[in-house]
XYZ file of C-alpha atoms in Angstrom:
333
model
C -35.531 22.018 -41.400
C -39.156 21.176 -41.040
C -40.662 21.056 -38.054
C -40.721 18.006 -37.485
C -36.834 17.100 -38.581
C -36.283 19.214 -35.739
C -38.257 17.316 -33.172
C -36.777 14.418 -34.611
C -33.235 15.812 -34.037
C -34.387 17.291 -30.800
C -35.573 14.106 -29.967
C -32.094 11.861 -30.814
C -29.572 14.548 -29.193
C -31.015 14.952 -25.921
C -30.471 11.456 -25.001
C -27.104 11.468 -25.772
C -26.172 14.957 -24.237
C -28.021 13.984 -20.651
C -25.964 11.244 -21.012
C -22.472 13.026 -22.063
C -23.515 15.509 -19.045
C -24.093 12.670 -16.796
C -20.852 11.369 -16.548
C -19.261 14.205 -16.788
C -21.303 15.234 -12.871
C -20.210 11.397 -11.587
C -15.786 12.262 -13.722
C -16.860 15.669 -11.251
C -18.025 13.650 -7.966
C -15.555 11.560 -8.574
C -12.728 13.335 -8.463
C -13.942 15.840 -5.702
C -13.906 12.486 -3.925
C -10.189 11.616 -4.436
C -9.612 14.974 -4.449
C -10.582 15.376 -1.049
C -9.272 12.364 0.279
C -5.907 13.089 -0.523
C -6.130 16.149 1.867
C -8.274 13.982 5.428
C -5.287 12.264 6.469
C -1.694 13.652 8.572
C 0.776 12.333 10.376
C 0.971 12.168 14.257
C 4.926 11.453 15.035
C 6.444 9.970 18.390
C 10.261 10.819 18.658
C 12.797 10.145 16.090
C 13.226 8.163 12.678
C 15.586 5.011 13.161
C 15.787 4.210 16.928
C 12.744 1.779 18.548
C 10.500 4.689 20.433
C 9.712 5.931 16.489
C 6.339 5.799 15.776
C 4.225 7.228 12.948
C 0.195 7.733 13.340
C -2.381 8.982 11.314
C -4.740 11.332 11.947
C -7.993 12.842 10.479
C -9.020 16.262 9.704
C -10.106 16.564 13.397
C -6.686 15.263 14.379
C -8.505 12.342 15.618
C -6.038 9.045 15.526
C -6.897 6.429 13.272
C -5.435 3.435 12.004
C -3.898 2.999 8.530
C -4.325 -0.534 8.555
C -8.339 -0.246 9.305
C -9.883 3.003 9.289
C -8.375 3.730 5.609
C -10.575 3.568 3.108
C -9.071 0.706 -0.051
C -10.935 2.192 -2.409
C -11.055 5.804 -2.668
C -13.394 6.964 -5.169
C -17.418 5.011 -6.114
C -15.784 2.942 -8.904
C -13.325 1.520 -7.218
C -10.798 2.063 -9.448
C -8.747 4.644 -7.543
C -7.089 3.010 -4.064
C -5.761 4.445 -0.952
C -2.391 3.849 -0.216
C 0.309 3.692 2.913
C 4.020 4.546 2.066
C 5.439 2.859 4.644
C 8.821 3.620 3.167
C 10.037 6.598 1.057
C 12.409 5.493 -2.266
C 15.984 5.155 -1.893
C 15.421 5.442 2.190
C 17.175 2.086 4.215
C 15.215 1.856 7.227
C 12.701 -0.908 6.975
C 9.404 0.515 8.210
C 6.285 -0.921 8.390
C 2.471 -0.527 9.725
C 2.147 -2.203 13.385
C 0.049 -5.690 13.398
C 1.269 -5.502 17.560
C 0.460 -1.560 18.328
C -3.212 -0.476 19.164
C -4.451 2.172 16.329
C -1.049 0.407 13.976
C 1.150 3.021 13.858
C 4.598 2.954 11.305
C 7.585 1.885 12.708
C 10.593 0.420 12.295
C 11.068 -3.170 12.757
C 13.640 -4.608 14.204
C 15.123 -8.341 14.809
C 16.541 -9.334 18.350
C 16.534 -5.719 19.137
C 18.194 -4.353 16.781
C 16.472 -2.426 13.795
C 16.488 -3.415 10.500
C 17.886 -1.599 7.432
C 17.646 -3.201 3.920
C 21.441 -2.722 2.553
C 22.228 -0.805 -0.416
C 23.379 -3.011 -3.090
C 24.085 -2.133 -6.783
C 22.773 0.025 -8.435
C 20.142 0.302 -6.697
C 19.995 2.183 -3.233
C 17.497 1.015 -0.402
C 14.203 0.400 -1.465
C 13.722 1.447 -5.324
C 10.120 2.310 -4.786
C 7.530 4.174 -2.730
C 6.669 1.575 -0.939
C 4.213 0.590 1.609
C 0.496 -1.244 1.553
C -2.702 -0.972 1.152
C -4.764 -0.310 3.898
C -8.125 -3.055 4.254
C -6.085 -5.925 3.175
C -5.291 -9.312 5.207
C -2.720 -11.668 3.538
C -4.206 -14.036 5.969
C -1.449 -17.048 7.370
C -4.137 -19.980 7.213
C -5.350 -19.323 3.679
C -2.576 -21.032 1.061
C -3.401 -19.400 -2.091
C -4.138 -21.661 -5.189
C -2.083 -20.400 -7.926
C 0.909 -20.176 -5.704
C 0.578 -23.129 -3.914
C 1.613 -20.807 -0.117
C -0.162 -19.759 2.566
C -0.232 -15.577 2.733
C 1.958 -13.831 5.174
C 0.187 -11.832 7.470
C 0.572 -8.580 7.149
C -1.355 -6.011 4.455
C -1.144 -6.015 1.189
C 2.782 -4.644 -0.140
C 2.582 -2.054 -2.587
C 5.502 -0.976 -4.393
C 4.488 2.350 -5.498
C 6.927 3.044 -9.157
C 5.574 6.662 -9.926
C 8.606 9.861 -9.329
C 7.067 11.806 -6.457
C 9.132 10.507 -3.113
C 7.288 10.156 -0.843
C 6.933 10.417 3.407
C 6.162 8.133 6.268
C 2.696 7.612 7.042
C 1.676 9.735 3.144
C -1.493 8.033 1.916
C -1.590 8.349 -2.048
C -4.282 7.546 -4.230
C -3.511 5.397 -6.694
C -4.057 2.812 -9.336
C -2.868 -0.876 -9.706
C -1.062 -1.875 -12.687
C 0.062 -5.288 -11.903
C 1.710 -7.783 -8.961
C 4.421 -10.230 -8.896
C 3.986 -12.991 -6.317
C 6.853 -13.380 -3.716
C 8.013 -16.737 -2.206
C 9.080 -15.406 1.271
C 10.543 -18.024 4.033
C 7.645 -20.095 2.175
C 4.905 -18.012 2.655
C 3.049 -16.164 -0.407
C 4.014 -12.048 -0.358
C 2.175 -10.209 -3.038
C 3.905 -7.358 -4.510
C 1.159 -5.015 -6.380
C 2.803 -1.984 -8.566
C 0.900 0.934 -8.616
C 1.280 4.275 -10.079
C -0.104 7.861 -8.397
C -3.021 9.549 -10.212
C -1.490 12.638 -10.172
C 2.088 11.187 -11.798
C 2.943 12.809 -14.819
C 2.420 9.022 -16.264
C -0.211 8.019 -14.745
C -2.678 8.446 -17.730
C -0.397 6.016 -20.154
C -0.279 3.269 -17.410
C -2.764 1.059 -17.189
C -1.675 -2.600 -17.035
C 1.387 -4.306 -16.976
C 2.937 -4.386 -20.397
C 1.685 -0.288 -20.066
C 4.821 -0.138 -17.738
C 8.129 -2.263 -19.626
C 6.656 0.742 -22.861
C 7.119 3.496 -20.623
C 9.747 2.938 -17.730
C 12.301 -0.208 -19.789
C 13.757 -2.364 -17.140
C 11.677 -1.296 -14.269
C 9.806 -4.688 -13.840
C 12.723 -7.193 -14.217
C 14.905 -4.964 -11.802
C 11.899 -5.248 -9.318
C 11.983 -8.832 -10.148
C 15.981 -8.822 -9.683
C 15.953 -6.716 -6.138
C 13.294 -9.488 -4.559
C 15.139 -11.662 -5.141
C 18.714 -10.527 -4.097
C 17.592 -7.902 -1.003
C 18.487 -9.784 1.483
C 21.713 -12.070 0.517
C 23.614 -8.429 2.367
C 22.745 -10.402 5.437
C 23.650 -13.496 4.863
C 20.429 -15.081 3.592
C 19.860 -17.441 0.456
C 17.315 -15.545 -2.493
C 14.456 -15.605 -2.813
C 11.782 -17.254 -4.821
C 8.987 -15.939 -7.547
C 5.714 -18.024 -7.872
C 4.891 -17.600 -11.927
C 8.296 -18.284 -12.476
C 8.636 -14.332 -11.498
C 6.560 -13.227 -13.984
C 4.456 -9.701 -12.980
C 0.439 -10.909 -13.810
C -1.522 -8.378 -15.354
C -3.893 -5.190 -13.624
C -7.183 -8.467 -13.803
C -5.452 -10.174 -12.141
C -3.813 -7.757 -9.082
C -7.162 -6.711 -8.710
C -8.288 -10.183 -8.000
C -5.972 -10.312 -4.938
C -6.512 -7.187 -3.779
C -10.652 -8.151 -3.286
C -9.272 -11.072 -1.309
C -7.222 -9.682 0.284
C -9.595 -6.622 1.280
C -12.307 -9.405 2.208
C -9.567 -11.776 4.457
C -9.533 -8.411 6.733
C -14.081 -7.597 6.287
C -14.239 -11.353 8.167
C -11.249 -10.559 10.488
C -12.176 -6.573 11.717
C -16.006 -8.021 11.736
C -15.000 -10.386 14.252
C -16.115 -13.319 12.349
C -12.876 -14.866 12.738
C -10.438 -14.092 15.106
C -7.989 -11.974 15.563
C -5.641 -13.883 18.268
C -4.944 -17.443 17.376
C -1.919 -19.712 17.565
C -0.819 -18.643 13.695
C -1.336 -15.245 14.136
C -1.873 -11.296 17.023
C -3.350 -8.125 15.941
C -4.179 -5.694 17.244
C -8.058 -4.464 15.506
C -8.834 -1.435 17.050
C -9.310 1.377 15.033
C -12.165 4.582 14.974
C -14.030 4.845 11.607
C -15.233 0.421 10.706
C -18.806 0.933 12.060
C -19.535 -2.457 11.513
C -16.626 -3.874 13.183
C -16.673 -4.675 17.518
C -13.261 -3.328 17.814
C -14.186 0.061 16.928
C -13.208 2.623 19.826
C -14.331 6.366 20.457
C -11.718 8.998 22.241
C -13.385 8.717 25.663
C -11.340 4.590 25.226
C -8.528 3.869 27.644
C -6.885 2.456 23.881
C -7.697 5.972 22.669
C -6.330 7.986 25.644
C -2.828 5.639 25.450
C -2.089 7.001 22.498
C 0.459 8.505 22.714
C 0.846 12.883 21.595
C 3.156 14.843 18.916
C 6.907 14.121 19.674
C 8.745 14.806 16.774
C 12.672 14.776 17.158
C 15.532 15.275 14.513
C 15.981 11.959 12.992
C 19.075 9.847 14.894
C 22.619 8.600 13.462
C 23.470 5.551 11.709
C 25.786 3.597 11.723
C 28.131 4.145 8.541
C 27.852 0.832 7.969
C 24.469 0.846 7.026
C 25.635 3.084 3.609
C 27.769 0.501 2.126
C 27.385 -1.135 -0.603
C 27.637 -4.034 -1.397
C 28.138 -6.075 -5.074
C 26.224 -9.059 -5.333
C 26.597 -10.030 -8.990
C 24.056 -11.976 -10.103
C 21.491 -9.097 -11.432
C 21.183 -9.540 -15.647
C 20.849 -5.160 -15.673
């Protein structure tokens, strides 16, 4: 090879090599960011599970209390391809746990009705929730906004998430996930999105990138999820739920648009651009980390000092009827 040819090849290869190194550095930086996010949070548990007093607060690495609604970032990497997901209800469990909108720092607690703790009933062939169920932080389904595709207003909650990986989570766990698609439940006249995601550390994560991949690698799961949401209230004497889009699960692109819309709605709420209390909703907005929020508090604030210390206890016993298995007869499985 002549000297001039060598220079020519060098000129061709160097940009390619530099580009590859830059991409590798970006991947490593993103992976480092995600890895640090995974270990950033722990739980502060108050009281015993299956009691009215049970609360699960989130703490950062310094032991400071943070809100799972407001402080945990929605996106776990700069590219916004990996999202943080807060587990409220681990798979196969029945207690209807949710991020509180009515208490400061929004602990996870068990929902109630008429003063009684709520449990999801078992109905054949499922035991409790069939996924790790929870919410995306920093999202809000605005109850004053009617979505053009569903013709129904939001349900006033953080965006619901179904994580379909093989590992059972725990209450308050912050998982890193990628979005695969979404269903649109119409729950008592409100839009209630159910975003389908996969833990990025799941063995199948590399094969699941869109909603059609779910049916390919986990056949029956989407149909089962549809049936679960449709019928799960029937054992409690309520009618079956309905869906927008005839129950069709929309793809990842559409789902990510919904996530972004709900993130923007939350941003308006937490920044004070819209009120946190109206005749239609009342949301606690105290937070530790949202810099542009007028509701950010310090550790010297009375709201922060009012958060109880860890006092975790063993689970309380539950009524044996919670374990009853109902047979509805409708699911086509």
